[in-house]
Amino acid sequence: GLDHIYTEWYFLALLGALAASLSACTLTRQLPVWRVAADWKFLDRPAALLKMEEAETMPRAKNIDLADLLAQRGYQVFMKGKKLYAFKGLIGRLAPIGVHAGLLLTLGGSAYSALGGLGGSVMAPEGTSFEIGAGLRRGQPFAPIPSVSKDQVMVNGFNIEYLANGQVSQFFSDLSVLDGKTGLEKQRKTISVNVPLRQGGVTMYQTDWAIASMQVKVEAAA
């Protein structure tokens, strides 16, 4: 559905199509262009040289002088007998390949996260506990069950920090991770927004808070 669009089959299919397109472009266009640019071409026929887009005849020029001038302008110069070959910007031909490789790596990470990750949410009032596995949504084909799925998380306390004008500045949850078999405390930490609790490969964020229940104490009239 649209509530989990990044893990749906059609989104993953689009990722696969984009990855295939980038791979095809790299293999059929970028790599051949780089190979051609990196190939030393010692042309020895004047007719072939004069067919180039920019060609000029210099009867009294010397190869060594041309090599020095081209090297001063940033060219890589190679000489083979009376022949000379110079180029520059070869590294720039690798840039698109690097960009494509980075995009493919990002797409692969997104696919792995969607197919091999677990996620979910739990509403846990203060003073209660929940099983870590209860908050993880199963269903992805390559998602392993974490070893701490049977451990309990106890909400020891909850506090809100206010600004001077009464607005909420930050809210904190004091959590304890209890071993699922022995009940012993394995970790205790106070978390807040963007400061999560990590245990056994599972990262728990505090995302929101709300009033879950109210207690009313009725005192007897004097």
Short mmCIF file of C-alpha atoms in Angstrom, two decimals:
data_model
loop_
_atom_site.label_atom_id
_atom_site.label_comp_id
_atom_site.label_asym_id
_atom_site.label_seq_id
_atom_site.Cartn_x
_atom_site.Cartn_y
_atom_site.Cartn_z
CA GLY A 1 0.00 0.00 0.00
CA LEU A 2 0.88 3.67 -0.04
CA ASP A 3 1.81 3.59 3.66
CA HIS A 4 4.86 1.42 2.86
CA ILE A 5 5.61 2.55 -0.69
CA TYR A 6 9.40 2.13 -0.41
CA THR A 7 9.07 -1.60 0.27
CA GLU A 8 6.40 -2.38 -2.30
CA TRP A 9 7.16 -4.50 -5.36
CA TYR A 10 6.50 -1.72 -7.88
CA PHE A 11 8.99 0.63 -6.18
CA LEU A 12 11.62 -2.12 -6.09
CA ALA A 13 10.87 -2.84 -9.75
CA LEU A 14 11.55 0.82 -10.59
CA LEU A 15 14.83 0.61 -8.67
CA GLY A 16 15.77 -2.47 -10.68
CA ALA A 17 14.90 -0.78 -13.97
CA LEU A 18 16.99 2.28 -13.07
CA ALA A 19 19.91 0.07 -12.03
CA ALA A 20 19.67 -1.87 -15.30
CA SER A 21 19.62 1.36 -17.30
CA LEU A 22 22.67 2.75 -15.47
CA SER A 23 24.55 -0.53 -15.90
CA ALA A 24 23.75 -0.69 -19.61
CA CYS A 25 24.83 2.93 -20.12
CA THR A 26 28.10 2.32 -18.27
CA LEU A 27 28.94 -0.86 -20.17
CA THR A 28 27.85 0.24 -23.65
CA ARG A 29 28.78 3.94 -23.67
CA GLN A 30 30.98 5.17 -20.82
CA LEU A 31 33.52 2.32 -20.70
CA PRO A 32 34.05 2.26 -24.50
CA VAL A 33 34.53 6.05 -24.51
CA TRP A 34 37.13 5.76 -21.77
CA ARG A 35 38.94 2.93 -23.55
CA VAL A 36 39.09 4.93 -26.78
CA ALA A 37 40.40 7.98 -24.92
CA ALA A 38 43.04 5.90 -23.12
CA ASP A 39 44.24 4.20 -26.33
CA TRP A 40 47.40 5.78 -27.72
CA LYS A 41 46.86 6.66 -31.37
CA PHE A 42 50.12 7.28 -33.20
CA LEU A 43 48.87 8.42 -36.60
CA ASP A 44 51.56 8.33 -39.27
CA ARG A 45 49.60 9.22 -42.40
CA PRO A 46 49.23 12.94 -43.18
CA ALA A 47 45.83 12.31 -44.76
CA ALA A 48 44.53 10.86 -41.49
CA LEU A 49 45.84 13.84 -39.55
CA LEU A 50 44.35 16.37 -41.95
CA LYS A 51 40.91 14.72 -41.57
CA MET A 52 40.78 15.69 -37.89
CA GLU A 53 38.48 18.55 -36.84
CA GLU A 54 41.44 20.80 -36.09
CA ALA A 55 44.53 20.25 -38.26
CA GLU A 56 47.43 22.47 -39.23
CA THR A 57 50.62 21.97 -41.23
CA MET A 58 53.90 23.22 -39.67
CA PRO A 59 56.80 22.34 -42.02
CA ARG A 60 59.61 23.48 -39.68
CA ALA A 61 58.17 22.24 -36.38
CA LYS A 62 60.06 19.72 -34.24
CA ASN A 63 58.42 16.99 -32.20
CA ILE A 64 60.38 17.85 -29.09
CA ASP A 65 59.33 21.49 -29.26
CA LEU A 66 55.68 20.54 -29.69
CA ALA A 67 55.97 18.07 -26.82
CA ASP A 68 57.32 20.78 -24.49
CA LEU A 69 54.56 23.22 -25.47
CA LEU A 70 51.81 20.62 -25.01
CA ALA A 71 53.24 19.51 -21.66
CA GLN A 72 53.23 23.12 -20.45
CA ARG A 73 49.51 23.29 -21.28
CA GLY A 74 48.67 20.22 -19.20
CA TYR A 75 48.74 17.52 -21.87
CA GLN A 76 50.10 14.02 -21.31
CA VAL A 77 52.66 13.59 -24.11
CA PHE A 78 53.98 10.33 -25.56
CA MET A 79 56.58 10.03 -28.30
CA LYS A 80 57.35 7.02 -30.47
CA GLY A 81 60.14 7.71 -32.90
CA LYS A 82 58.97 10.60 -35.09
CA LYS A 83 55.38 10.21 -33.91
CA LEU A 84 53.77 12.18 -31.08
CA TYR A 85 50.54 11.63 -29.21
CA ALA A 86 49.13 13.94 -26.53
CA PHE A 87 45.89 14.03 -24.57
CA LYS A 88 44.37 15.54 -21.45
CA GLY A 89 41.15 15.16 -19.48
CA LEU A 90 41.31 11.38 -19.27
CA ILE A 91 40.33 11.47 -15.59
CA GLY A 92 37.25 13.46 -16.58
CA ARG A 93 36.15 10.53 -18.75
CA LEU A 94 36.07 8.40 -15.60
CA ALA A 95 33.76 10.81 -13.74
CA PRO A 96 30.50 9.51 -15.29
CA ILE A 97 31.55 5.95 -14.50
CA GLY A 98 32.18 6.95 -10.88
CA VAL A 99 28.80 8.68 -10.70
CA HIS A 100 27.06 5.61 -12.08
CA ALA A 101 28.91 3.37 -9.62
CA GLY A 102 27.82 5.60 -6.73
CA LEU A 103 24.20 5.54 -7.89
CA LEU A 104 24.27 1.75 -8.26
CA LEU A 105 25.70 1.44 -4.75
CA THR A 106 22.93 3.69 -3.40
CA LEU A 107 20.25 1.71 -5.23
CA GLY A 108 21.72 -1.55 -3.91
CA GLY A 109 21.66 -0.19 -0.35
CA SER A 110 18.05 0.91 -0.75
CA ALA A 111 17.03 -2.50 -2.08
CA TYR A 112 18.87 -4.31 0.72
CA SER A 113 17.23 -2.08 3.33
CA ALA A 114 13.80 -2.73 1.85
CA LEU A 115 14.25 -6.49 1.45
CA GLY A 116 16.47 -7.22 4.43
CA GLY A 117 15.32 -4.78 7.08
CA LEU A 118 12.67 -4.83 9.78
CA GLY A 119 10.81 -1.86 11.17
CA GLY A 120 7.74 -0.91 13.11
CA SER A 121 6.44 1.09 16.06
CA VAL A 122 5.12 0.47 19.56
CA MET A 123 3.16 2.72 21.91
CA ALA A 124 4.56 2.04 25.39
CA PRO A 125 3.13 3.97 28.37
CA GLU A 126 5.35 4.82 31.32
CA GLY A 127 5.78 1.89 33.70
CA THR A 128 5.05 -0.76 31.06
CA SER A 129 7.30 -2.97 28.96
CA PHE A 130 7.21 -4.49 25.49
CA GLU A 131 9.01 -7.25 23.63
CA ILE A 132 11.47 -5.96 21.02
CA GLY A 133 10.21 -8.43 18.42
CA ALA A 134 6.65 -7.11 18.85
CA GLY A 135 7.67 -3.80 17.36
CA LEU A 136 9.32 -5.26 14.26
CA ARG A 137 7.18 -5.78 11.19
CA ARG A 138 8.00 -9.11 9.58
CA GLY A 139 7.40 -9.82 5.91
CA GLN A 140 10.55 -8.91 4.00
CA PRO A 141 12.08 -11.98 2.29
CA PHE A 142 15.67 -11.46 3.46
CA ALA A 143 15.01 -9.95 6.90
CA PRO A 144 16.66 -11.98 9.68
CA ILE A 145 15.10 -12.12 13.13
CA PRO A 146 17.44 -10.31 15.56
CA SER A 147 18.83 -12.26 18.48
CA VAL A 148 17.34 -9.74 20.94
CA SER A 149 13.78 -10.11 19.65
CA LYS A 150 12.69 -11.84 22.90
CA ASP A 151 14.25 -9.21 25.16
CA GLN A 152 11.98 -6.77 26.98
CA VAL A 153 12.21 -2.99 27.03
CA MET A 154 10.95 -1.37 30.22
CA VAL A 155 9.83 2.27 30.18
CA ASN A 156 11.08 3.40 33.58
CA GLY A 157 10.09 7.02 33.21
CA PHE A 158 9.08 9.79 30.84
CA ASN A 159 9.86 13.49 31.19
CA ILE A 160 9.12 16.59 29.16
CA GLU A 161 11.37 19.64 29.04
CA TYR A 162 9.60 22.95 28.39
CA LEU A 163 10.77 26.31 27.11
CA ALA A 164 10.14 29.52 29.02
CA ASN A 165 7.10 30.24 26.86
CA GLY A 166 5.54 26.88 27.67
CA GLN A 167 6.33 25.12 24.42
CA VAL A 168 7.82 21.62 24.47
CA SER A 169 11.61 21.72 24.04
CA GLN A 170 12.47 18.03 24.35
CA PHE A 171 11.06 14.82 25.79
CA PHE A 172 12.99 11.94 27.33
CA SER A 173 12.32 8.27 27.99
CA ASP A 174 14.28 6.28 30.55
CA LEU A 175 14.53 2.76 29.10
CA SER A 176 15.96 -0.53 30.35
CA VAL A 177 16.64 -3.57 28.18
CA LEU A 178 15.88 -6.78 30.11
CA ASP A 179 17.11 -10.20 29.10
CA GLY A 180 14.22 -12.25 27.76
CA LYS A 181 15.28 -15.36 29.67
CA THR A 182 16.71 -14.15 32.96
CA GLY A 183 15.02 -10.77 33.30
CA LEU A 184 18.35 -9.16 34.17
CA GLU A 185 19.03 -5.61 32.99
CA LYS A 186 21.38 -5.59 30.01
CA GLN A 187 21.37 -1.86 29.32
CA ARG A 188 19.78 1.32 30.62
CA LYS A 189 19.68 4.58 28.73
CA THR A 190 17.68 7.79 28.57
CA ILE A 191 16.77 8.48 24.97
CA SER A 192 15.34 11.55 23.28
CA VAL A 193 14.59 12.71 19.75
CA ASN A 194 17.55 11.71 17.50
CA VAL A 195 19.27 9.99 20.45
CA PRO A 196 18.25 6.32 20.05
CA LEU A 197 18.82 3.14 22.02
CA ARG A 198 20.77 0.42 20.21
CA GLN A 199 20.74 -3.20 21.28
CA GLY A 200 21.77 -6.27 19.28
CA GLY A 201 21.49 -4.61 15.88
CA VAL A 202 18.09 -3.04 16.66
CA THR A 203 17.85 0.75 16.85
CA MET A 204 14.94 2.21 18.82
CA TYR A 205 14.00 5.85 18.29
CA GLN A 206 11.58 7.96 20.27
CA THR A 207 9.35 9.53 17.64
CA ASP A 208 6.31 10.96 19.43
CA TRP A 209 4.38 11.06 22.65
CA ALA A 210 0.74 11.27 23.61
CA ILE A 211 -1.52 10.87 26.63
CA ALA A 212 -2.30 7.17 26.85
CA SER A 213 -4.36 7.20 30.05
CA MET A 214 -5.38 9.36 32.99
CA GLN A 215 -5.75 8.62 36.67
CA VAL A 216 -8.25 10.53 38.77
CA LYS A 217 -7.95 10.55 42.56
CA VAL A 218 -11.11 11.46 44.41
CA GLU A 219 -10.51 12.73 47.91
CA ALA A 220 -13.14 12.60 50.53
CA ALA A 221 -14.73 15.86 51.47
CA ALA A 222 -13.60 17.38 54.71
#
